[in-house]
Short mmCIF file of C-alpha atoms and ligand atoms in Angstrom, two decimals:
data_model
loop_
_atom_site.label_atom_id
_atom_site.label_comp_id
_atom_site.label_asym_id
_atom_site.label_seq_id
_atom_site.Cartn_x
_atom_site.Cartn_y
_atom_site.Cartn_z
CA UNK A 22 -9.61 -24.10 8.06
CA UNK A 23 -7.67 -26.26 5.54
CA UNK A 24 -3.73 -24.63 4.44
CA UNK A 25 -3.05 -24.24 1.49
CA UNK A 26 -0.03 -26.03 -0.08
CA UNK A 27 1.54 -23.38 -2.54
CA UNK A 28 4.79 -25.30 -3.35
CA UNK A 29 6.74 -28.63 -2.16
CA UNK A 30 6.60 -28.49 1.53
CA UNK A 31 5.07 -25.24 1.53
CA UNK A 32 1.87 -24.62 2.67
CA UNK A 33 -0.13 -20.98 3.11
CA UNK A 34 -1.47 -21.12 6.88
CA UNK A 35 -2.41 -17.78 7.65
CA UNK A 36 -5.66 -16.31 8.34
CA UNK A 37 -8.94 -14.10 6.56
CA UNK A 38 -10.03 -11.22 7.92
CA UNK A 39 -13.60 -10.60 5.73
CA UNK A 40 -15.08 -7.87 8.09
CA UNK A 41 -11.77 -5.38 8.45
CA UNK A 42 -12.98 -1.95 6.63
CA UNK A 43 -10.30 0.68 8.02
CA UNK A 44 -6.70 -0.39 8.83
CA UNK A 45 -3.71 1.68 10.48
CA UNK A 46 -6.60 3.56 12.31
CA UNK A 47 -8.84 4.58 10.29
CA UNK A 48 -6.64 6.09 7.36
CA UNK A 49 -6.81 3.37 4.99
CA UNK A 50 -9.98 2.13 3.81
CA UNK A 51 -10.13 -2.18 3.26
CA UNK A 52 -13.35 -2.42 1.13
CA UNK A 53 -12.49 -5.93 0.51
CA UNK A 54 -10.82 -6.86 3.97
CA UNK A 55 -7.64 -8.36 4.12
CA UNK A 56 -5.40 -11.88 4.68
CA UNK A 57 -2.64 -12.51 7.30
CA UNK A 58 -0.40 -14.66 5.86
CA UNK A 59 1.86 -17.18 7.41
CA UNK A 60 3.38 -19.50 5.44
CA UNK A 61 4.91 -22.79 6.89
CA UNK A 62 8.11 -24.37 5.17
CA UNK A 63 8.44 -28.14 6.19
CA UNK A 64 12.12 -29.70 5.74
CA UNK A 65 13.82 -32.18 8.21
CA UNK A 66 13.61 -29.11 10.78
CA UNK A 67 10.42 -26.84 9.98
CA UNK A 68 10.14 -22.64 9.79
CA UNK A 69 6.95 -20.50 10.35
CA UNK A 70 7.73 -17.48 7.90
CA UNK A 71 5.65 -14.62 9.83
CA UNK A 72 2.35 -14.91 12.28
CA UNK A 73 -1.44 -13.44 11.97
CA UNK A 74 -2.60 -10.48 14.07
CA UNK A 75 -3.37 -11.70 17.67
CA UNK A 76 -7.23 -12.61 17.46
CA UNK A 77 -6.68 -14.58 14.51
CA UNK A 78 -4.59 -16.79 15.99
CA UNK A 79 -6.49 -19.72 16.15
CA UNK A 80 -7.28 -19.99 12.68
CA UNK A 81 -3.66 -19.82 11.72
CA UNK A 82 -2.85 -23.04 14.63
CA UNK A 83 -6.10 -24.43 12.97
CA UNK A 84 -4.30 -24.68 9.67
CA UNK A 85 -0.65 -25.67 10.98
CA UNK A 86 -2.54 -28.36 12.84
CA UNK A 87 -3.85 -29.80 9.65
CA UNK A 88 -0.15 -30.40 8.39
CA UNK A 89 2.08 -31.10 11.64
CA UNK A 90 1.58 -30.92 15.60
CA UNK A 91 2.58 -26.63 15.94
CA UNK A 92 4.76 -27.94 18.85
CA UNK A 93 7.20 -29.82 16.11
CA UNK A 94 8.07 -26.16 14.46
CA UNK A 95 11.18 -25.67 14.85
CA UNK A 96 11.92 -21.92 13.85
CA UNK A 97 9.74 -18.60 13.94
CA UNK A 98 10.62 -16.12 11.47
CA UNK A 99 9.68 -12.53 12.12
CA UNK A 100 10.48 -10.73 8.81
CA UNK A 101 8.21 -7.97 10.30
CA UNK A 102 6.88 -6.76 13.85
CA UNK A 103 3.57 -4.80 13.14
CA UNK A 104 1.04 -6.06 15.25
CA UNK A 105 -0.96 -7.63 11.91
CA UNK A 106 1.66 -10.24 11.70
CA UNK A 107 3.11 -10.24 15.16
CA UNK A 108 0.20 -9.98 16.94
CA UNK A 109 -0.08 -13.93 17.80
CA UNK A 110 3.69 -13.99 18.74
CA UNK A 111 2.92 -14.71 22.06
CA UNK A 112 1.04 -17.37 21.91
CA UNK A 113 2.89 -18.76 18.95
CA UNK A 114 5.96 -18.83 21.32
CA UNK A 115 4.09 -20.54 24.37
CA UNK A 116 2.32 -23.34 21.90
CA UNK A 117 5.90 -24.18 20.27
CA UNK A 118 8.01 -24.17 23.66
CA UNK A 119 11.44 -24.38 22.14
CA UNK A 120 11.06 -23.00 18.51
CA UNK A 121 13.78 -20.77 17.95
CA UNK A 122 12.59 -16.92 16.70
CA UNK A 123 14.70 -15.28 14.23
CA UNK A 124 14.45 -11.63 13.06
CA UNK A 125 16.76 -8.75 11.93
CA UNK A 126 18.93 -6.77 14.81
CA UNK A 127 16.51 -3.34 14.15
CA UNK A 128 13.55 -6.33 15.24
CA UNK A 129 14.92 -7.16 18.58
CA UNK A 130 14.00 -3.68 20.41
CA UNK A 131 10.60 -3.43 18.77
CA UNK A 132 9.60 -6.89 19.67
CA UNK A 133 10.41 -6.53 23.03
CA UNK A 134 8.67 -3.24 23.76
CA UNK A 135 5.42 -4.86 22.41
CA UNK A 136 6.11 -8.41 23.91
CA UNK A 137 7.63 -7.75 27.09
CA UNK A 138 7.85 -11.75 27.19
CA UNK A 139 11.59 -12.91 27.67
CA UNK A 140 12.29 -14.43 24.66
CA UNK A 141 14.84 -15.62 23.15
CA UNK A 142 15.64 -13.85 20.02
CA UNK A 143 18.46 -14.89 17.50
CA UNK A 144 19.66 -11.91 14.75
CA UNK A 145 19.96 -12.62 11.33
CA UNK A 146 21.74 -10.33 8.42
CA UNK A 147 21.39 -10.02 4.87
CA UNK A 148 22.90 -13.02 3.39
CA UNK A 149 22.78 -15.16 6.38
CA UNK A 150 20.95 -18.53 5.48
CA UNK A 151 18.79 -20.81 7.60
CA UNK A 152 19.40 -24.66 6.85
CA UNK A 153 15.95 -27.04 7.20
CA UNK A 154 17.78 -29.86 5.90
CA UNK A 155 17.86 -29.40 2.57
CA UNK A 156 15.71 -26.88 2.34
CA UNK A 157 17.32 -23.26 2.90
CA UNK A 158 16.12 -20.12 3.72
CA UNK A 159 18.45 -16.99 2.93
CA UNK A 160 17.75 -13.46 4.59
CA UNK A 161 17.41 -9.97 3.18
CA UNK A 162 17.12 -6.88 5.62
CA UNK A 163 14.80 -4.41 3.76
CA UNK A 164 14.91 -1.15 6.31
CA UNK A 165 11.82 1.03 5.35
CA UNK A 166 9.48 -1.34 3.52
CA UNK A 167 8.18 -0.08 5.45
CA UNK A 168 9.33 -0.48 9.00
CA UNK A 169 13.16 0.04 10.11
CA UNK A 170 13.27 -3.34 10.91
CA UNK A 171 12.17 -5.12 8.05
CA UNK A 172 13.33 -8.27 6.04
CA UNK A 173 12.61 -10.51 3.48
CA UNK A 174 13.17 -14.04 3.40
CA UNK A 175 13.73 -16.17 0.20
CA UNK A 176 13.33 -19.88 -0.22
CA UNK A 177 16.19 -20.86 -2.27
CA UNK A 178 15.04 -24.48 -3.87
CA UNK A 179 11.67 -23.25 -4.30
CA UNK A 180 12.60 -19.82 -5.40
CA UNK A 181 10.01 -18.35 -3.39
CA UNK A 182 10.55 -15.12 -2.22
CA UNK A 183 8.14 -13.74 1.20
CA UNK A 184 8.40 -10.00 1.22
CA UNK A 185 6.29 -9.24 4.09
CA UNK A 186 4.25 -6.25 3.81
CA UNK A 187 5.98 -5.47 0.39
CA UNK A 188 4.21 -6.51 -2.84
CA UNK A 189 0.76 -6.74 -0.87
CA UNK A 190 -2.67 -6.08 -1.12
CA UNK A 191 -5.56 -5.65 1.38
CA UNK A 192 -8.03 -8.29 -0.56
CA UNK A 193 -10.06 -11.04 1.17
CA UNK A 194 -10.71 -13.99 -0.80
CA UNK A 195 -10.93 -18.24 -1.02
CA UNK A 196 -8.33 -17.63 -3.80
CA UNK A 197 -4.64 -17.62 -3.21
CA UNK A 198 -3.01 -16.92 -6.07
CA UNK A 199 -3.67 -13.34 -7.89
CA UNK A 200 -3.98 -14.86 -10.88
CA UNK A 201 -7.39 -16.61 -9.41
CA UNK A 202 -9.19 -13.49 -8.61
CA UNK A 203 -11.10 -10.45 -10.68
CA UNK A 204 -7.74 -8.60 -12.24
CA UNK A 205 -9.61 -4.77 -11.69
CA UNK A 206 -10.15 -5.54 -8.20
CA UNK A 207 -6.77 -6.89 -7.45
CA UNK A 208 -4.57 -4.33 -9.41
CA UNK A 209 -6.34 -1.60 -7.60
CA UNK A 210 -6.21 -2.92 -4.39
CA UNK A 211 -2.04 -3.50 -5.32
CA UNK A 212 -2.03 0.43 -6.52
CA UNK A 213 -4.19 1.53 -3.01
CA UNK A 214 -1.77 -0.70 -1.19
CA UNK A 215 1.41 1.18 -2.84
CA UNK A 216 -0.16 4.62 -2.78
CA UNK A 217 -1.05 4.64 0.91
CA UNK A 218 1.88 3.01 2.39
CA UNK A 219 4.95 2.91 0.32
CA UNK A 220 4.65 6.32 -2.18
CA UNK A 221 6.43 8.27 0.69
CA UNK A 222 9.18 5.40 0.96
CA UNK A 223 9.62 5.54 -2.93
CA UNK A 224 13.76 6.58 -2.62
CA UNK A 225 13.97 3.51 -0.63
CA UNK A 226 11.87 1.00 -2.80
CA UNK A 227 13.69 1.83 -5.49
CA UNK A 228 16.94 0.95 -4.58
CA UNK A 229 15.79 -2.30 -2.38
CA UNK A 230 14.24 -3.27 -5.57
CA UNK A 231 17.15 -3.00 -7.71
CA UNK A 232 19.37 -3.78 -5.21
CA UNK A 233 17.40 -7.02 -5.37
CA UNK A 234 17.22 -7.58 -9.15
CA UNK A 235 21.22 -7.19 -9.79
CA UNK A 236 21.56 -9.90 -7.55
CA UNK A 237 19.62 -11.83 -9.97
CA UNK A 238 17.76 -14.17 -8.00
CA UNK A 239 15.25 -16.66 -9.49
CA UNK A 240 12.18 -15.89 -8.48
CA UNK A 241 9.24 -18.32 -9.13
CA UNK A 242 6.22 -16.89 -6.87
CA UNK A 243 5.98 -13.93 -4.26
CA UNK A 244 4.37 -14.65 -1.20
CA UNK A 245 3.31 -11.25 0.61
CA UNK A 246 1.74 -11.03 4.61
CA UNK A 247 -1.50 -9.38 2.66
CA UNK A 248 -3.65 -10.68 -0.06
CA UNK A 249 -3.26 -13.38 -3.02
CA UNK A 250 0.04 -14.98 -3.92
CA UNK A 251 1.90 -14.01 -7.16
CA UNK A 252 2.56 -17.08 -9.11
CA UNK A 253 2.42 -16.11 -12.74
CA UNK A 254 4.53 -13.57 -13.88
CA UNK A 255 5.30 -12.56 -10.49
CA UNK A 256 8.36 -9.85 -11.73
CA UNK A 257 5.00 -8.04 -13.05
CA UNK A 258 4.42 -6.47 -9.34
CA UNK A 259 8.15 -5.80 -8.75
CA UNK A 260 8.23 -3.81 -12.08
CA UNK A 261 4.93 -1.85 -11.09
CA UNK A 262 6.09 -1.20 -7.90
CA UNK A 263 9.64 0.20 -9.98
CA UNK A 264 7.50 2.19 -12.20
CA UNK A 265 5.08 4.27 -9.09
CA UNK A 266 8.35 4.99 -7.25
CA UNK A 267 9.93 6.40 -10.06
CA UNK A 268 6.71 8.25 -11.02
CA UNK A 269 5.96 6.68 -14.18
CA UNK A 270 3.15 4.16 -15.70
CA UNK A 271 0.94 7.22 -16.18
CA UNK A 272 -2.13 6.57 -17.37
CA UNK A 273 -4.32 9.53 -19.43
CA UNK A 274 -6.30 10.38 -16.03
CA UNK A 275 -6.58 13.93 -14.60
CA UNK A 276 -7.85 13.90 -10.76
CA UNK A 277 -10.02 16.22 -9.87
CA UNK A 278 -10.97 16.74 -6.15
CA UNK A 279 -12.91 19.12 -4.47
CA UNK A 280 -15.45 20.40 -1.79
CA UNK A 281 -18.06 23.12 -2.70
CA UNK A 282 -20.26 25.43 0.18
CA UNK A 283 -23.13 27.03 -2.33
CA UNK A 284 -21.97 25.06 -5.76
CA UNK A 285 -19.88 27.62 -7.11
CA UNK A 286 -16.81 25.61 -6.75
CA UNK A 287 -18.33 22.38 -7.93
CA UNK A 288 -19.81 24.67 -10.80
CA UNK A 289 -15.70 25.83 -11.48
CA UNK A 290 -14.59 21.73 -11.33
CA UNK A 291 -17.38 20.72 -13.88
CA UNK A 292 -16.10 23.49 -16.04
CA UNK A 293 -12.72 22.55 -15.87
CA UNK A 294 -13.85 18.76 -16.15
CA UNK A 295 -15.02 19.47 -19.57
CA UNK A 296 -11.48 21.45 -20.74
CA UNK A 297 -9.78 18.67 -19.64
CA UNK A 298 -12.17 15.99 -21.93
CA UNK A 299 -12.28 17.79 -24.28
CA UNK A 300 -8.00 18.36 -24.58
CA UNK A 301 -8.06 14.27 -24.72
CA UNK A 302 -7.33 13.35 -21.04
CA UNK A 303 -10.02 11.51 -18.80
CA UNK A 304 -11.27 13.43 -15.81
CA UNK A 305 -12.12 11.74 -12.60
CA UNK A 306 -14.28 13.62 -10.26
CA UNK A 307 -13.99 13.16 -6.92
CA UNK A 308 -16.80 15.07 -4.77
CA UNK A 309 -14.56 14.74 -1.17
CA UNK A 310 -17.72 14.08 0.91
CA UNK A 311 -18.76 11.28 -1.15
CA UNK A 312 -15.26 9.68 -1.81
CA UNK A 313 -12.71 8.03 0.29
CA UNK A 314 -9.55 9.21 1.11
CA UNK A 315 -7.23 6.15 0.37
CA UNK A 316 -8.96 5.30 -2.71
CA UNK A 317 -8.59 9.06 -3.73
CA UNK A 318 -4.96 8.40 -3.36
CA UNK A 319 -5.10 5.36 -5.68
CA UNK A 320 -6.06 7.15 -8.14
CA UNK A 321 -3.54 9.79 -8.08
CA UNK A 322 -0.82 7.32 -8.12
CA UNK A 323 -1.68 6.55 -12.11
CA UNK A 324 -2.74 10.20 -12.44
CA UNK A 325 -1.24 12.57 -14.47
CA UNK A 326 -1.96 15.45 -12.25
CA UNK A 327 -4.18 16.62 -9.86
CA UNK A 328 -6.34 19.78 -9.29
CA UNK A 329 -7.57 20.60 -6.27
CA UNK A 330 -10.46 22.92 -5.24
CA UNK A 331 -12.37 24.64 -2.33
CA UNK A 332 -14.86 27.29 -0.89
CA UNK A 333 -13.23 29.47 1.17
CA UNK A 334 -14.39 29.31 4.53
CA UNK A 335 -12.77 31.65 7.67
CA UNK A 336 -9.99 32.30 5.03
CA UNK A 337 -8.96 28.62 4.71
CA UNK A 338 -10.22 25.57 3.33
CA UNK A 339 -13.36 23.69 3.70
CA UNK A 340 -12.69 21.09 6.74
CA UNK A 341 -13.62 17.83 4.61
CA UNK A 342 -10.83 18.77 2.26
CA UNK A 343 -8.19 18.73 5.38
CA UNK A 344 -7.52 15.04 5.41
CA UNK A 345 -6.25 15.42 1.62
CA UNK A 346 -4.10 18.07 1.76
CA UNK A 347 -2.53 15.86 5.16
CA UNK A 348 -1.99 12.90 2.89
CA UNK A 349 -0.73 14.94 -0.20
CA UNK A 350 1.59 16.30 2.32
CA UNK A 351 2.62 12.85 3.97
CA UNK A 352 2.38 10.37 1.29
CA UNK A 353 4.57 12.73 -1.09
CA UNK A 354 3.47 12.09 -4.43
CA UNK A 355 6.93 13.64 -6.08
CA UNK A 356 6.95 15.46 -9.10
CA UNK A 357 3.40 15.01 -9.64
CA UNK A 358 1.99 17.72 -11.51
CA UNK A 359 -0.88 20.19 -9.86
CA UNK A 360 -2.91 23.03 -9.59
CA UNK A 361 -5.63 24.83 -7.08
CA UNK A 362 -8.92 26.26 -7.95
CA UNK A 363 -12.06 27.64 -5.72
CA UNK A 364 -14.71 30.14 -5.44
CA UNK A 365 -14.43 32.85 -2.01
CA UNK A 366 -16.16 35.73 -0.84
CA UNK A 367 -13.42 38.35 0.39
CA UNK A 368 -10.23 36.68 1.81
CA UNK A 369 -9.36 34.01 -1.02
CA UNK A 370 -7.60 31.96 1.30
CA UNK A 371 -8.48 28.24 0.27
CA UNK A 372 -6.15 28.34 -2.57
CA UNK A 373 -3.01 29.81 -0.52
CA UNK A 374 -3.83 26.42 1.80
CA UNK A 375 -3.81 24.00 -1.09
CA UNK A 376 -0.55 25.00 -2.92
CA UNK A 377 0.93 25.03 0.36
CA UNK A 378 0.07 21.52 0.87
CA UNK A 379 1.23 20.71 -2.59
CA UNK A 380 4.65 22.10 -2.26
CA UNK A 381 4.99 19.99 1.20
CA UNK A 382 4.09 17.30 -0.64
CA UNK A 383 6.70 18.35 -3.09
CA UNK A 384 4.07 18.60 -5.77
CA UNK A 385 5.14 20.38 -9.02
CA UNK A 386 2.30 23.22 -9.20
CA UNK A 387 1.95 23.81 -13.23
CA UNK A 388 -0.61 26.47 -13.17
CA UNK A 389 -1.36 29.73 -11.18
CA UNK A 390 -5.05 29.09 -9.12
CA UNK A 391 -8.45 29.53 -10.30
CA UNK A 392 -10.01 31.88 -7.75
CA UNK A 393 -13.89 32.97 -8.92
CA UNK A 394 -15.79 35.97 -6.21
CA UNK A 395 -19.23 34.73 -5.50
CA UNK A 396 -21.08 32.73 -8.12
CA UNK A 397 -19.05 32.43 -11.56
CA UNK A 398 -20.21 34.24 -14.36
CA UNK A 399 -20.61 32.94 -18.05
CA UNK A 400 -17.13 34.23 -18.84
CA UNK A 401 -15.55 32.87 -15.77
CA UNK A 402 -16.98 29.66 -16.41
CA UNK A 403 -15.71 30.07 -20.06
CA UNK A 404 -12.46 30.83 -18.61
CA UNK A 405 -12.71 27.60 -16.27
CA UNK A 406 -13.25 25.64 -19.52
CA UNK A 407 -10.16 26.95 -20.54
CA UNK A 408 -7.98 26.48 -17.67
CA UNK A 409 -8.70 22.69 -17.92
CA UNK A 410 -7.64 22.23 -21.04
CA UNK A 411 -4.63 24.44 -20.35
CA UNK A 412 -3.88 22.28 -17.34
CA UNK A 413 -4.49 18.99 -19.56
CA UNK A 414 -1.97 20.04 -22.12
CA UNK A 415 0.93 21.19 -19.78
CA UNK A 416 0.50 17.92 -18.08
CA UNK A 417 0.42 15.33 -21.23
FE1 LIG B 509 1.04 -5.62 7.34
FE2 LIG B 509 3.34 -3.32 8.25
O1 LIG B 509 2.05 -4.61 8.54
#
């Protein structure tokens, strides 16, 4: 339980959680776990930037305790109260006696209704700056990424800047810095990451981010609450995470998604699979059964479009395909472009229940639906074929 000194007097002390495999209930899939980071700044007076969730807390005092007695911190900062980096608050506060805890106003209320504890909680504002004796911390209230209440803190020597949640990623390694660790693994996990939490927040990403940039601060490293550290290059993330609010960075991907009852709809999706090959773009089938939601939602994010299909069961989708259409509808992918397809027997209503979802999600729906009676026939699988590449051309 060694930290991990990332800078001059600053040292990584946070925690790895290697067995975590669903996070905010079970809506987000962590194949590869995730890290709590804390970070601990050490000037004449010393600052805790953010906690671990609650039963990692002894890993994280296991780490301080390697660099200073935790009792001789001087300052707690909260940039964010979710329970993965608050959660050892408590007995943070009772192990440092006097340390001082410092968060945004929005912070105060939410603190206390999960810490019902008495503390005493000092404000800070945008601009405000926290002097270690040399050393100064400056604070930046970032409302919706992704909580109301918020911040990020910069290290002004060091140019550091400690987003929080922003810039994260749910991986769980030895490595610290992302430019350590298998590139694949750690840009999807940063796409997963921004696809399943922020997409929805986009509006207000945006203009945090270039809120942030015009004030044209040097930034050296970012140090997130989740995953490895971004040392080199580390405007790379920033100008990703411009890009997927803004909708753009699309790569030559077409998502295809679907749930089948007898085959005929998987039949329809393998037919439209090959139009969309075969008009240049890459399909990527995803059999909903057999693939998860989050990572379903990664994928989009890069995505050119999306086409959605189902059976039609009791005049309404299949049931697996219900958690998609929720998180098209809640995670509002903007603009992206879309279209339905399915087979049915009588009512055709599985199509009706996917645009709907679409246009909740503010989806831009390119194509009238695919809707095949029964088993499709030569020429409606012909006519599948078509609709793929039809689709793949209206979306390049
Ligand atoms: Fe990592 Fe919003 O908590």
């Amino acid at each position: 339980m060694e930290p991990i000194k990332i800078a001059d007097d600053v040292y990584w002390v946070g925690a790895i959680d290697y067995s975590i495999r669903t996070f905010h209930g079970f809506s987000y899939s962590t194949h590869h776990g995730t890290t709590y980071n804390a970070y601990l700044i050490v000037g004449d007076k010393t600052a805790l930037v953010d906690a671990v969730y609650g039963p990692f807390a002894e890993e994280m005092f296991a780490r301080i305790s390697r660099v200073m007695p935790p009792s001789d911190i001087d300052y707690v900062i909260s940039n964010h109260a979710e329970m993965d980096h608050s959660g050892a608050l408590p007995e943070v506060m009772r192990r440092l006696g006097n340390a001082e805890l410092l968060c945004t106003k929005r912070a105060v209320d939410v603190l206390q209704k999960h810490y019902p504890d008495g503390w005493d909680i000092q404000t800070v504002a945008t601009g405000d700056e926290l002097d270690l004796g040399g050393k100064t911390l400056r604070f930046y209230e970032a409302p919706m990424l992704h909580w109301p209440e918020s911040m990020f803190t910069y290290y002004v020597e060091e140019e550091i800047l400690l987003p929080n949640d922003a810039f994260g990623q749910h991986y769980a390694t030895e490595h610290r810095f992302a430019d350590e660790v298998d590139q694949t693994v750690l840009w999807h996990e940063a796409e997963k990451y921004y696809a399943n939490i922020l997409w929805p927040l986009s509006r207000q990403v945006q203009r945090k981010i270039e809120e942030v940039l015009k004030l044209g601060l040097p930034i050296r490293m970012i140090a997130p609450s989740h995953g490895l550290i971004w040392r080199k290059d580390p405007l790379e993330i920033v100008k990703r995470y411009l890009s997927w609010a803004k909708g753009e960075r699309l790569q030559d991907k077409v998502l295809i998604v679907w749930d089948t009852m007898w085959g005929s709809t998987t039949k329809l999706a393998r037919a439209i699979a090959e139009g969309v090959r075969d008009a240049g773009l890459t399909p990527l089938m995803r059999l909903i059964p057999h693939s998860d939601r989050s990572d379903i939602m990664a994928d989009l994010l890069e995505a050119r479009g999306i086409l959605v299909g189902s059976s039609t069961v009791h005049n309404d989708i299949l049931p697996t395909v219900a958690p998609i259409l929720s998180d098209l509808e809640v995670l509002k992918p903007v603009g992206k472009k879309a279209a339905a397809f399915g087979s049915y027997g009588w009512g055709g209503g599985a199509v009706r229940r996917i645009q709907e979802s679409m246009t909740r999600g503010k989806m831009e729906i390119v194509m009238e639906p695919l809707t095949v009676k029964w088993v499709p026939s030569e020429d409606e699988l012909r006519a599948a074929y078509e609709y793929g590449q039809q689709f793949a051309e209206k979306v390049k």
